[in-house]
Coordinates of C-alpha atoms in Angstrom, one line a residue:
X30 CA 0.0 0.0 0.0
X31 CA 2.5 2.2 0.9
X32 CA 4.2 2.2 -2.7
X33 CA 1.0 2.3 -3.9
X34 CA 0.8 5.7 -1.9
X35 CA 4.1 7.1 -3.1
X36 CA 3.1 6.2 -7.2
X37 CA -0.2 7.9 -6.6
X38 CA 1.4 11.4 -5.0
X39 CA 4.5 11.2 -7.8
X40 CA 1.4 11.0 -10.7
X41 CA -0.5 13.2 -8.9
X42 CA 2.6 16.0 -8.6
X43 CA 3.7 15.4 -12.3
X44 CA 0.2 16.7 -13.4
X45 CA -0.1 19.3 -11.4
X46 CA 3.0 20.6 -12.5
X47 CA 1.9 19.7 -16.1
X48 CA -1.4 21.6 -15.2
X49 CA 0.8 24.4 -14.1
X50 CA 3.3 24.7 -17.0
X51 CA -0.2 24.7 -19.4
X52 CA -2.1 27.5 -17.5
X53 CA 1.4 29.9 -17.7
X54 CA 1.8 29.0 -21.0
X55 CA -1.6 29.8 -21.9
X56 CA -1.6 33.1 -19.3
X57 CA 1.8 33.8 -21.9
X58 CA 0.0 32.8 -24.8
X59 CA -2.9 35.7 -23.7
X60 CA -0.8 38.3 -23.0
X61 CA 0.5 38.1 -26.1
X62 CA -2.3 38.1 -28.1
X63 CA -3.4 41.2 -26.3
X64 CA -0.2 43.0 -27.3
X65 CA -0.9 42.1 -30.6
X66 CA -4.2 42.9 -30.6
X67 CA -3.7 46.7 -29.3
X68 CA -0.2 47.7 -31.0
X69 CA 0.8 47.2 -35.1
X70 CA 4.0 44.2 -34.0
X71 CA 5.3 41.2 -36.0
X72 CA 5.4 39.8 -32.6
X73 CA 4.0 36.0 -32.7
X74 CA 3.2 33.5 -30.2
X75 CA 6.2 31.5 -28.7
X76 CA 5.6 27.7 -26.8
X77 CA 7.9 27.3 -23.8
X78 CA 6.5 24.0 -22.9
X79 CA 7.8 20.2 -24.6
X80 CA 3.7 19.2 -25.2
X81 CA 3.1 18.7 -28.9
X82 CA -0.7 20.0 -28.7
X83 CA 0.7 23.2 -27.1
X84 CA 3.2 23.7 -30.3
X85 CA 0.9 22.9 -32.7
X86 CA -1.9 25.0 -31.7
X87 CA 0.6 28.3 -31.0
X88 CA 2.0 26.9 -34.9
X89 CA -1.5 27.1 -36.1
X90 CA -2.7 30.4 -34.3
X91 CA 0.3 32.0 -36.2
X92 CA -0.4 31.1 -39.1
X93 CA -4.2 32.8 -38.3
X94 CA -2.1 35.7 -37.3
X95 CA 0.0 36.0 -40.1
X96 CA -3.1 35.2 -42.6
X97 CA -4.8 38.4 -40.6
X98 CA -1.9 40.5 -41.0
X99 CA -1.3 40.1 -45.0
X100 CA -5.2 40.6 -45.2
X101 CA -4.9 43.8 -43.2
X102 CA -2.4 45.0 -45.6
X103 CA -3.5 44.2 -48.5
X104 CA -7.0 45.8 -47.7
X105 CA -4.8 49.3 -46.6
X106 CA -2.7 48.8 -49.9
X107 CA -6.4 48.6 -51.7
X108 CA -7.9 51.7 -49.8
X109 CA -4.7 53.5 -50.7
X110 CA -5.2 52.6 -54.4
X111 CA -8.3 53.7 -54.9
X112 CA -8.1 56.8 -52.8
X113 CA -5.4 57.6 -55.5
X114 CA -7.8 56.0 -57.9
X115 CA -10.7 58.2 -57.4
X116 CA -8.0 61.6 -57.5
X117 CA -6.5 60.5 -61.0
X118 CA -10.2 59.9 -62.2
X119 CA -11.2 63.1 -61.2
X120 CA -8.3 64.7 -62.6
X121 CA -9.1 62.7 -65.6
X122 CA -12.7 63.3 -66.3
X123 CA -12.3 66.9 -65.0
X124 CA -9.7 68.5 -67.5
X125 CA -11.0 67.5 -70.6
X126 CA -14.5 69.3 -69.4
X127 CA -12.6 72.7 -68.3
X128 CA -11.0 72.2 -71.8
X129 CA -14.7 72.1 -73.4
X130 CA -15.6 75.1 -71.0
X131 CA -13.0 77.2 -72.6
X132 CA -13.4 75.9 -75.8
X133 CA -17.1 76.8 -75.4
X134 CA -16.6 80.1 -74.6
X135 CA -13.9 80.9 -77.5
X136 CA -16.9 79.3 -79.8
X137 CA -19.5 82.1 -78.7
X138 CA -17.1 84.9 -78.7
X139 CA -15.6 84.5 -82.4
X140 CA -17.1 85.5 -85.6
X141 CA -14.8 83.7 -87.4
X142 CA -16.1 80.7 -89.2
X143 CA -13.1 79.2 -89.8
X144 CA -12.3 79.4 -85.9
X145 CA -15.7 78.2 -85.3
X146 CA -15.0 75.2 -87.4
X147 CA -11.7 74.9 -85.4
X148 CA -13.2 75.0 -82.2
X149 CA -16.2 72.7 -83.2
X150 CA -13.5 70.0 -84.0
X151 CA -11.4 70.6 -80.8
X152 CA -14.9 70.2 -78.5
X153 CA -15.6 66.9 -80.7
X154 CA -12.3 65.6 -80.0
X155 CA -12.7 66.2 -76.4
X156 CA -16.4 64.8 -75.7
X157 CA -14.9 61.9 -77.8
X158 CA -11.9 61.4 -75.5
X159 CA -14.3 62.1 -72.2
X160 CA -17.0 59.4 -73.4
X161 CA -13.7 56.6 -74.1
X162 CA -13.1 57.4 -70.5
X163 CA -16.7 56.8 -69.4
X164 CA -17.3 53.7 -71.3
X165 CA -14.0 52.2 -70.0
X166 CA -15.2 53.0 -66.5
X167 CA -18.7 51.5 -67.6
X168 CA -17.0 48.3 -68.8
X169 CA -14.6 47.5 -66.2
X170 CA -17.3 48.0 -63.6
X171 CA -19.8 45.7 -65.4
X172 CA -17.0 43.0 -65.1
X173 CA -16.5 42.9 -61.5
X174 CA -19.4 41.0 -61.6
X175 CA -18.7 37.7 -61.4
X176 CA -22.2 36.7 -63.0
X177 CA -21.4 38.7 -66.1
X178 CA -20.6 36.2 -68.8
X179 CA -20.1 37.2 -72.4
X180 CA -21.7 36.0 -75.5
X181 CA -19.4 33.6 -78.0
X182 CA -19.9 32.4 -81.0
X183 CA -17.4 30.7 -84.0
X184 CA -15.2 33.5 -85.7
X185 CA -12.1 33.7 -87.6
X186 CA -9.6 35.6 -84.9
X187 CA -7.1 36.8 -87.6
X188 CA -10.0 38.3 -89.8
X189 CA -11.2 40.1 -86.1
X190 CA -7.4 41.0 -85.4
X191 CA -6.7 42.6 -88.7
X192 CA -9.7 44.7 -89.3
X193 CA -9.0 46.1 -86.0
X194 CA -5.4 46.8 -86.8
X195 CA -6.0 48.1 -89.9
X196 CA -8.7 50.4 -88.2
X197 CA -5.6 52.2 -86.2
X198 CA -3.9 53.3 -90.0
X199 CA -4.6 57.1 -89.5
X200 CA -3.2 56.6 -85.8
X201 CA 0.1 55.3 -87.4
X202 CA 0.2 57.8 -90.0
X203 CA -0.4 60.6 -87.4
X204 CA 2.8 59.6 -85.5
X205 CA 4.7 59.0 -88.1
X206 CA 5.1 54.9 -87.7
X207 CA 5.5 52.7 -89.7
X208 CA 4.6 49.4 -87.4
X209 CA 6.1 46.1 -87.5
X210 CA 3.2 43.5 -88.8
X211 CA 4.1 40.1 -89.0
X212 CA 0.5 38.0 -89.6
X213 CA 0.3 34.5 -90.5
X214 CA -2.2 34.0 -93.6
X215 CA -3.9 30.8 -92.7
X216 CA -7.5 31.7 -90.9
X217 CA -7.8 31.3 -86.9
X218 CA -10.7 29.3 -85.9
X219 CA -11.8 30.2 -82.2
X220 CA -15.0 30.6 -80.3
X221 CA -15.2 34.2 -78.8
X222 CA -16.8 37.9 -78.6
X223 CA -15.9 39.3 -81.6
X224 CA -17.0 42.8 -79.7
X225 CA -14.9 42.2 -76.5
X226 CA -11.5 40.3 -79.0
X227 CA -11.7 44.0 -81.1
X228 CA -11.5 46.0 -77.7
X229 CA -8.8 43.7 -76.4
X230 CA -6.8 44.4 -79.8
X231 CA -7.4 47.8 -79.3
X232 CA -6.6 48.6 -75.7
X233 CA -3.1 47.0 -76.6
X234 CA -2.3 48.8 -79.7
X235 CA -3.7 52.2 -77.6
X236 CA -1.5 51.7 -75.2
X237 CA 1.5 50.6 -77.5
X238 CA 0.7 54.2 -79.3
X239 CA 0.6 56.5 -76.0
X240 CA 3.8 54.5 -74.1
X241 CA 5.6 53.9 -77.4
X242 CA 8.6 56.0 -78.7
X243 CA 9.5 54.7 -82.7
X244 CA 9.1 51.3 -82.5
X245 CA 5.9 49.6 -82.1
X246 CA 4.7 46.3 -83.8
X247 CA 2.7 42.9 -83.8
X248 CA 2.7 39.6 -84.6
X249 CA -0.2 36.9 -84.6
X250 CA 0.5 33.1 -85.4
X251 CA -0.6 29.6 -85.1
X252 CA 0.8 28.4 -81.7
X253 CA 0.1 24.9 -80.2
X254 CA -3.6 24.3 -80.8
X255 CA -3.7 28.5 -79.9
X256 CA -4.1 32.4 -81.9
X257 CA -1.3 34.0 -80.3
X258 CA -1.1 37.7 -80.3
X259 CA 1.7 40.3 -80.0
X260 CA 1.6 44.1 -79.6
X261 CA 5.2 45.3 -78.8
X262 CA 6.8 48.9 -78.1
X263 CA 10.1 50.6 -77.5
X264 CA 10.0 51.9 -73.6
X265 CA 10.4 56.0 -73.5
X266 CA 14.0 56.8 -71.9
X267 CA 13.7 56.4 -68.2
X268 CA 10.4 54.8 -68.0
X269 CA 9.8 52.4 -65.7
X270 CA 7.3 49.7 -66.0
X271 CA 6.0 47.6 -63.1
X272 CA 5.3 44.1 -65.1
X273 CA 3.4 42.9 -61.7
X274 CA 1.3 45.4 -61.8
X275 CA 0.8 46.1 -65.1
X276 CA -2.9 44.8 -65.5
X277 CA -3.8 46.2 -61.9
X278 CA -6.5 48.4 -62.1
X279 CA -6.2 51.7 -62.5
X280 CA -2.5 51.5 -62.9
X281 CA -0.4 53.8 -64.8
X282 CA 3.2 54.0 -65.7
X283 CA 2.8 57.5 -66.3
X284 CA 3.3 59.1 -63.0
X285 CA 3.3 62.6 -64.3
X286 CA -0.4 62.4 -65.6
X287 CA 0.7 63.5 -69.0
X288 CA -1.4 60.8 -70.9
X289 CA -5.7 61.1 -70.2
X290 CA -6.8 57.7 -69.9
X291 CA -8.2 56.0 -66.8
X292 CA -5.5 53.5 -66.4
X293 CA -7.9 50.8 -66.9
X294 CA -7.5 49.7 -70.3
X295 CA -4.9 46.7 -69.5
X296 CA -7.2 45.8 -66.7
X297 CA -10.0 45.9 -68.8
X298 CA -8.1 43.4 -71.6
X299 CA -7.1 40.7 -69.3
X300 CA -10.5 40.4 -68.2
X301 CA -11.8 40.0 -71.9
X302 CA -9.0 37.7 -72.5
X303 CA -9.7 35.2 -69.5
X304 CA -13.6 35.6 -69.8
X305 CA -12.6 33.8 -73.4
X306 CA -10.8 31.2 -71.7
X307 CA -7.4 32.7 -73.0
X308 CA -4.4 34.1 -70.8
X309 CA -2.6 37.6 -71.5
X310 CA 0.8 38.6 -70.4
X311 CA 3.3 41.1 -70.2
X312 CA 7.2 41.3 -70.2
X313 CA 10.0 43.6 -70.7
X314 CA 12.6 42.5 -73.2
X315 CA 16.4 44.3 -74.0
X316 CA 14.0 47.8 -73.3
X317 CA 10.9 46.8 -75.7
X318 CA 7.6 46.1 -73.4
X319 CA 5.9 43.2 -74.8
X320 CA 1.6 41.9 -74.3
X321 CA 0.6 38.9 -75.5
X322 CA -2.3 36.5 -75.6
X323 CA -3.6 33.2 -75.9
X324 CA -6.6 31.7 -77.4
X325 CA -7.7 28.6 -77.7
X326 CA -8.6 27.5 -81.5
X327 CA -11.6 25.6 -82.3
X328 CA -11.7 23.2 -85.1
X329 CA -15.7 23.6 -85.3
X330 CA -15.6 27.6 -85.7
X331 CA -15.8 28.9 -89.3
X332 CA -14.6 32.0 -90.5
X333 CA -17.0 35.0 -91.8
X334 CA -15.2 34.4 -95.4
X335 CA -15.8 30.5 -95.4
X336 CA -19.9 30.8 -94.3
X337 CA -20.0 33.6 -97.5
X338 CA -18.3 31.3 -99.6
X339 CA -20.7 28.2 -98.5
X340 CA -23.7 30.9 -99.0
X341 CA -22.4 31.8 -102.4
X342 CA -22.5 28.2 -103.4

């Protein structure tokens, strides 16, 4: 009985002091969630105790902790944004209407008709230019959306690509380019929004105008079952272009606010792109800033040329 006695009081001692070292380490464990709690710390919980359940729940309420920490500062970095966001729109949207106020008021004050011909043109261009801005704010909203879904149907993708291209002529001749084609000539089966492939096209070639210096160029080909797109353009000296970011929303290399567009078109294309089950990317390479994109091809679309031909027939 009496080693009976002294077994029971050495079990009884070695949980107690196991009971002891798990109510400090969870008094620790508290106190140093509430320092956590009231201050901004990288502090994290520590286990002083050998008890594997004790180290694996301080393990996993670290993890929580550092999960809530990169939440908190990605939400601050996204408040920041569009704090920003909301100035550079503003900005945006309100010079080309003091433009159109001054314009305005030059209008009624001539009697010239040639300088009311001038002006009338100048105010054109600048609703123009203010209603691009409104529709890409209209578009990029509609997409956050997660229900909105576009329409798709068979087309030929190079027939799309090139009209739109070809659209931007007056654009090259304007600037003095002469841009760097390189089209393959066989047609490019796919199943997608012909509306949404032309803006895609032409939010990279816009951007490959305004951010481009004398070099600008594309290329589409047949790539492993895909279309493959390519809109390239010399960087301006000194420019510097965040690839990470580049198809953030309202993102924009130019920092200086010379250029009037909402910083969304980018944003705006890789949305199209991946809503068409395609992937868009963008790279620097030996100081030329290169987008691209991937479509799949579809065997079972036919081209706008082949469906007149069968009609003809």
């Amino acid at each position: 009985m009496f080693i009976w006695a002294i077994i029971s009081t050495v079990i009884a001692i070695t949980l107690l002091i196991a009971l002891a070292h798990y109510r400090s380490q969870i008094r620790k464990n508290c106190q140093q969630l509430e320092v956590m709690q009231s201050h901004t710390t990288n502090q994290r919980l520590t286990a002083e105790v050998p008890y594997k359940e004790i180290n694996e729940m301080v393990s996993r309420m670290n993890d929580i902790c550092n999960k809530y920490q990169e939440e908190k500062i990605a939400i601050e970095r996204n408040e920041n944004n569009l704090k920003e966001a909301i100035a550079n729109l503003s900005h945006d949207i309100r010079t080309p209407l003091t433009s159109l106020d001054g314009y305005v008021q030059l209008l009624v004050m001539t009697d010239s008709q040639e300088e009311k011909e001038h002006y009338l043109q100048i105010i054109s261009n600048r609703i123009s230019s203010l209603k691009e801005l409104l529709e890409e704010l209209f578009t990029y909203t509609k997409m956050q959306d997660q229900s909105y879904e576009l329409s798709v149907v068979p087309m030929d993708g190079r027939q799309c690509i090139c009209e739109t291209v070809l659209s931007f002529y007056e654009d090259f001749e304007t600037r003095g380019l002469t841009p760097e084609v390189t089209f393959c000539e066989e047609d490019l089966p796919i199943v997608a929004n012909e509306v949404a492939l032309c803006r895609v096209v032409q939010n990279l070639v816009k951007n490959a105008l305004v951010h481009g210096q004398k070099r600008l160029g594309m290329t589409l080909e047949k790539q492993d079952g895909k279309l493959h797109f390519t809109c390239f353009n010399d960087k301006k000296p000194g420019e510097v272009i965040e690839v990470d970011q580049i198809f953030d929303r309202f993102y924009k290399g130019d920092k200086a606010r010379t250029s009037t567009s909402t910083g969304l078109g980018l944003a705006i294309a890789k949305g199209l792109i991946e809503r068409m089950n395609g992937t868009i990317t963008a790279e620097v390479k030996d100081e030329v800033f290169v987008i691209e994109f991937l479509l799949p091809l579809s065997e079972k679309a036919v081209s706008e040329k082949e469906r007149n031909v069968e009609k003809d027939h």
